[in-house]
């Protein structure tokens, strides 16, 4: 620990007590690596402030002392954005103790939630008031509100409700100078200059630490149903979605799964079975919900919606859930894809987006191109077709050495995929962010003026480079490389 | 004209021709004042580039030469944001020649529209394809897409569709260094660092000139209907809205009008007549639309929605439009308020917002407080109650001298109103922006760190202070005051 770090630790200990800071390596260790074990860092101390005021004071002091701070929520990120550098030059700050739901207003449909609140806990608290916070994702049992805001999280309900940005009605954050940005008041209209709330959403903790958010609530789900549909192509799947959307706004999820990936899940995940009897090249999982008493039951609605789909020849076969257990079983298949894929060996995973209407063609074309360019690999996309966002996985040829493939051909595969995405005007990070994983690819694939603008904003708001150094955009590559 | 300005004019003339620049004072004059005649500036030249590339080149050269540029769309702003300073230190750049609708995709529901396209023209073009761009406002016949994006415009349909920010799917802009920000591709999910598109929306041309936008379309309206309802209080009006929203998502507008203001309109605007026979303290104009064949006709739906409203005693009387002409007549009353108010003498107008649920109480309380504090004035709020945004007008006492009241008590009135708004956590600019009108009030009423952050962003992206100097936030008050 540097003398400046030690001084900060001592001051925080003295002022905010032992709960607010630890230097015990065993306590810190779980938070020094990302949950997938891909990034490993070192932090000589971990702060756990108990309030926004404590965060502000820690950041103010850190700025004075020149101590770098890596903010961390549930540590469920996918791009190493919350993992400190290996050299111990930064200390961790966890929001875990800031876990109060300050208020839930079921009439005004807003809640004020602190950064450290775990998503599933917030779901439950809202549900107790008959309300629903619609954003959800696999890591809901660990992911925190602060991290979800800072990464502008997506998930499976984006089709209807948008990503985190669309659900944030206000923010409170500590800025790099230790001041508190007080923007929690939910104003539907507010044109007072550059929108700092929008700027902080998705900024990955590099220009402010989100300490609380005002979040939009929706009516609780009374009933839901899911359809599992076999289709011939992603094009047919998207046409099916357009047909359905023309008749209802209750479609919440529209996930595409290649037949090949379904087989892997059935092979590797105990207790799963195919929803349909026959084989299909592509499968689609569609969820519809009812939130009002007297509304059409979602299973019946899905049945009606599928009629013209079959008439148009867009679907080969379909089954509609007859119970909540069956809905869960459908989702269990979808949610087990990553686990099943892991069993098949090393793969490069790409969280990409292109315009929605281009995605069907892109998925097929990109997979063919990757398999042609890298003989032996298997490329497949699955996921949020309705958002133009799929997880595009390229599996290594059988028998390769895992580490050397990741370091060699695997990297080349990713560059190849990202080049195709950029050529379509797409995004190399649809929902996971940049962190440290994609920082250099972002530079490679962006016009230099765009990177210059990102750096200028970072330097303007965090001139001393205190917050989450080296993530998203590097100010000084030599010094900041985590 | 300074030598540097002259050099820029000469270069633009030589490279882009006479259409791209004028120094004819008569041609420039209409654009040197805002449309309401409140702000008067002077610009020795007016650029009218014909393409994004021309804008980029002009801004690049302006940066090299240190020439300041004020971008202007339809010149329909409310806060002097597009009016140059009086000293002739800045030149105007109009987007009027960039008026192409580059594409309309009625299947993907997006259009790519250049900055100089007039809103009403875009409405019509979308309608020809069976689509609708829902944002609309009084100035639609002059306001341009670039200005609407740069001011994050609101209008009367925000309740259902949100403001301009919610309808922008992508942006193209020229940044202060003359580079082109290419963000037109509509990606539903894109987490590649600080969101420059979000930052440019509402930035009032101070950190970039919006040259084109990808805009979200919606199905065209097949039929609409309006209800005019007499209510006892703003509280009852908001309760009525909540009741209706629980049963439908087709309410597009929900405008509140005090009985006193209705009388002024009936007195001063020829051809208007009261929709209801009796007197009511408050009136509400509600619009509902149908966009699908087979949907319930909106007039019938409004009738159903009003049943529980009457049962709850929230409405005193109501009439539902029986024709499109009657819908127009209702809106004509609403849209004539400003004109009617002008006939009554000088008034300070405030475009304010507070949280939606607080607005009913605030409107009444703030009016009482203002009338108590400034004897003889009349204070009333009207407008977008469903958005928590009203136009709060305070009329001068009878017989005062217009100019001296505006300069003296009028200013004090505004400060008093804004203080009350800020005390409620509200915004002193809900939809009109800051421009030059509210710049100093923004400084007075914001935490200094917030102003510091705005300045830091401005300086980071426009270090030479080329774009729209002195608007939104002043870098150097002495030099920049318009």
Tab-separated table of N, CA and C in Angstrom, chain B residues 401-465:
chain	number	residue	atom	x	y	z
B	401	UNK	N	-46.336	50.210	-16.570
B	401	UNK	CA	-45.566	50.421	-17.799
B	401	UNK	C	-44.872	49.115	-18.171
B	402	UNK	N	-45.133	48.675	-19.403
B	402	UNK	CA	-44.672	47.362	-19.834
B	402	UNK	C	-43.166	47.179	-19.621
B	403	UNK	N	-42.369	48.094	-20.189
B	403	UNK	CA	-40.924	47.875	-20.171
B	403	UNK	C	-40.360	47.936	-18.759
B	404	UNK	N	-40.848	48.871	-17.974
B	404	UNK	CA	-40.257	48.982	-16.636
B	404	UNK	C	-40.719	47.814	-15.764
B	405	UNK	N	-41.922	47.281	-16.037
B	405	UNK	CA	-42.354	46.115	-15.252
B	405	UNK	C	-41.508	44.889	-15.607
B	406	UNK	N	-41.295	44.684	-16.907
B	406	UNK	CA	-40.459	43.550	-17.316
B	406	UNK	C	-39.072	43.639	-16.672
B	407	UNK	N	-38.525	44.864	-16.650
B	407	UNK	CA	-37.146	45.017	-16.152
B	407	UNK	C	-37.072	44.964	-14.630
B	408	UNK	N	-38.175	45.305	-13.970
B	408	UNK	CA	-38.131	45.393	-12.505
B	408	UNK	C	-38.895	44.276	-11.824
B	409	UNK	N	-40.156	44.573	-11.483
B	409	UNK	CA	-40.963	43.596	-10.764
B	409	UNK	C	-41.086	42.277	-11.509
B	410	UNK	N	-41.160	42.353	-12.831
B	410	UNK	CA	-41.301	41.117	-13.607
B	410	UNK	C	-40.148	40.169	-13.318
B	411	UNK	N	-38.952	40.704	-13.307
B	411	UNK	CA	-37.784	39.862	-13.009
B	411	UNK	C	-37.871	39.279	-11.604
B	412	UNK	N	-38.307	40.117	-10.682
B	412	UNK	CA	-38.442	39.649	-9.297
B	412	UNK	C	-39.490	38.537	-9.208
B	413	UNK	N	-40.558	38.684	-9.981
B	413	UNK	CA	-41.594	37.646	-10.025
B	413	UNK	C	-40.982	36.323	-10.477
B	414	UNK	N	-40.197	36.383	-11.552
B	414	UNK	CA	-39.612	35.150	-12.076
B	414	UNK	C	-38.690	34.491	-11.053
B	415	UNK	N	-37.875	35.309	-10.419
B	415	UNK	CA	-36.989	34.724	-9.401
B	415	UNK	C	-37.803	34.046	-8.310
B	416	UNK	N	-38.895	34.706	-7.921
B	416	UNK	CA	-39.763	34.163	-6.875
B	416	UNK	C	-40.363	32.822	-7.323
B	417	UNK	N	-40.855	32.788	-8.550
B	417	UNK	CA	-41.446	31.539	-9.074
B	417	UNK	C	-40.382	30.447	-9.135
B	418	UNK	N	-39.208	30.778	-9.692
B	418	UNK	CA	-38.168	29.762	-9.845
B	418	UNK	C	-37.685	29.247	-8.485
B	419	UNK	N	-37.640	30.131	-7.502
B	419	UNK	CA	-37.253	29.676	-6.157
B	419	UNK	C	-38.229	28.625	-5.639
B	420	UNK	N	-39.520	28.867	-5.889
B	420	UNK	CA	-40.519	27.888	-5.435
B	420	UNK	C	-40.351	26.567	-6.182
B	421	UNK	N	-40.069	26.653	-7.473
B	421	UNK	CA	-39.891	25.436	-8.278
B	421	UNK	C	-38.707	24.621	-7.751
B	422	UNK	N	-37.605	25.312	-7.525
B	422	UNK	CA	-36.402	24.607	-7.065
B	422	UNK	C	-36.636	23.991	-5.683
B	423	UNK	N	-37.407	24.680	-4.846
B	423	UNK	CA	-37.696	24.142	-3.511
B	423	UNK	C	-38.462	22.823	-3.597
B	424	UNK	N	-39.180	22.618	-4.698
B	424	UNK	CA	-39.913	21.355	-4.901
B	424	UNK	C	-39.075	20.339	-5.670
B	425	UNK	N	-37.820	20.649	-5.938
B	425	UNK	CA	-36.986	19.750	-6.730
B	425	UNK	C	-37.303	19.818	-8.212
B	426	UNK	N	-37.964	20.887	-8.641
B	426	UNK	CA	-38.416	20.973	-10.023
B	426	UNK	C	-37.407	21.604	-10.951
B	427	UNK	N	-37.855	21.827	-12.186
B	427	UNK	CA	-36.980	22.370	-13.221
B	427	UNK	C	-37.464	23.733	-13.667
B	428	UNK	N	-36.528	24.679	-13.823
B	428	UNK	CA	-36.890	26.021	-14.314
B	428	UNK	C	-36.997	26.028	-15.838
B	429	UNK	N	-36.678	24.912	-16.464
B	429	UNK	CA	-36.953	24.796	-17.897
B	429	UNK	C	-37.390	23.382	-18.200
B	430	UNK	N	-38.691	23.190	-18.328
B	430	UNK	CA	-39.209	21.857	-18.595
B	430	UNK	C	-39.012	21.489	-20.053
B	431	UNK	N	-39.321	22.429	-20.961
B	431	UNK	CA	-39.203	22.054	-22.367
B	431	UNK	C	-38.549	23.098	-23.252
B	432	UNK	N	-38.345	24.326	-22.796
B	432	UNK	CA	-37.844	25.374	-23.693
B	432	UNK	C	-36.323	25.490	-23.717
B	433	UNK	N	-35.649	24.926	-22.734
B	433	UNK	CA	-34.199	25.031	-22.694
B	433	UNK	C	-33.718	26.245	-21.902
B	434	UNK	N	-32.427	26.512	-21.988
B	434	UNK	CA	-31.796	27.570	-21.211
B	434	UNK	C	-31.455	28.771	-22.090
B	435	UNK	N	-30.800	28.538	-23.220
B	435	UNK	CA	-30.482	29.619	-24.154
B	435	UNK	C	-29.737	30.746	-23.478
B	436	UNK	N	-30.121	31.984	-23.795
B	436	UNK	CA	-29.572	33.118	-23.058
B	436	UNK	C	-30.525	33.586	-21.972
B	437	UNK	N	-31.833	33.273	-22.141
B	437	UNK	CA	-32.835	33.782	-21.209
B	437	UNK	C	-32.613	33.285	-19.776
B	438	UNK	N	-32.327	31.997	-19.631
B	438	UNK	CA	-32.298	31.429	-18.278
B	438	UNK	C	-30.892	31.076	-17.815
B	439	UNK	N	-29.892	31.498	-18.585
B	439	UNK	CA	-28.535	31.075	-18.262
B	439	UNK	C	-28.108	31.528	-16.866
B	440	UNK	N	-28.380	32.768	-16.552
B	440	UNK	CA	-27.913	33.257	-15.261
B	440	UNK	C	-28.767	32.726	-14.109
B	441	UNK	N	-30.064	32.522	-14.377
B	441	UNK	CA	-30.904	31.908	-13.350
B	441	UNK	C	-30.461	30.473	-13.082
B	442	UNK	N	-30.027	29.788	-14.128
B	442	UNK	CA	-29.543	28.419	-13.938
B	442	UNK	C	-28.342	28.421	-12.991
B	443	UNK	N	-27.460	29.383	-13.184
B	443	UNK	CA	-26.286	29.482	-12.304
B	443	UNK	C	-26.726	29.795	-10.877
B	444	UNK	N	-27.645	30.734	-10.749
B	444	UNK	CA	-28.098	31.125	-9.407
B	444	UNK	C	-28.731	29.959	-8.667
B	445	UNK	N	-29.451	29.091	-9.409
B	445	UNK	CA	-30.274	28.085	-8.751
B	445	UNK	C	-29.678	26.677	-8.783
B	446	UNK	N	-28.462	26.526	-9.292
B	446	UNK	CA	-27.849	25.202	-9.343
B	446	UNK	C	-26.710	25.126	-8.337
B	447	UNK	N	-26.447	23.913	-7.823
B	447	UNK	CA	-25.235	23.756	-7.019
B	447	UNK	C	-24.030	24.124	-7.891
B	448	UNK	N	-23.046	24.815	-7.337
B	448	UNK	CA	-21.904	25.241	-8.166
B	448	UNK	C	-21.217	24.084	-8.876
B	449	UNK	N	-21.230	22.884	-8.261
B	449	UNK	CA	-20.563	21.750	-8.905
B	449	UNK	C	-21.275	21.344	-10.193
B	450	UNK	N	-22.597	21.554	-10.233
B	450	UNK	CA	-23.318	21.199	-11.451
B	450	UNK	C	-22.918	22.146	-12.577
B	451	UNK	N	-22.851	23.434	-12.266
B	451	UNK	CA	-22.428	24.396	-13.295
B	451	UNK	C	-20.986	24.100	-13.714
B	452	UNK	N	-20.160	23.730	-12.736
B	452	UNK	CA	-18.773	23.384	-13.063
B	452	UNK	C	-18.735	22.204	-14.019
B	453	UNK	N	-19.609	21.222	-13.806
B	453	UNK	CA	-19.638	20.055	-14.700
B	453	UNK	C	-20.088	20.458	-16.100
B	454	UNK	N	-21.112	21.326	-16.185
B	454	UNK	CA	-21.561	21.783	-17.509
B	454	UNK	C	-20.428	22.516	-18.232
B	455	UNK	N	-19.747	23.402	-17.516
B	455	UNK	CA	-18.637	24.140	-18.124
B	455	UNK	C	-17.519	23.208	-18.559
B	456	UNK	N	-17.234	22.219	-17.720
B	456	UNK	CA	-16.146	21.290	-18.044
B	456	UNK	C	-16.465	20.530	-19.327
B	457	UNK	N	-17.735	20.124	-19.481
B	457	UNK	CA	-18.126	19.408	-20.704
B	457	UNK	C	-18.011	20.325	-21.918
B	458	UNK	N	-18.502	21.555	-21.764
B	458	UNK	CA	-18.416	22.524	-22.869
B	458	UNK	C	-16.952	22.748	-23.256
B	459	UNK	N	-16.112	22.959	-22.271
B	459	UNK	CA	-14.701	23.249	-22.572
B	459	UNK	C	-14.003	22.023	-23.155
B	460	UNK	N	-14.415	20.843	-22.700
B	460	UNK	CA	-13.771	19.626	-23.202
B	460	UNK	C	-14.058	19.431	-24.678
B	461	UNK	N	-15.303	19.718	-25.077
B	461	UNK	CA	-15.698	19.411	-26.453
B	461	UNK	C	-15.552	20.613	-27.379
B	462	UNK	N	-15.555	21.797	-26.813
B	462	UNK	CA	-15.436	23.008	-27.638
B	462	UNK	C	-14.441	23.952	-26.983
B	463	UNK	N	-13.176	23.516	-26.904
B	463	UNK	CA	-12.196	24.297	-26.129
B	463	UNK	C	-11.985	25.712	-26.674
B	464	UNK	N	-12.248	25.911	-27.985
B	464	UNK	CA	-12.059	27.251	-28.538
B	464	UNK	C	-13.328	28.097	-28.452
B	465	UNK	N	-14.397	27.508	-27.895
B	465	UNK	CA	-15.635	28.282	-27.728
B	465	UNK	C	-16.237	28.738	-29.041
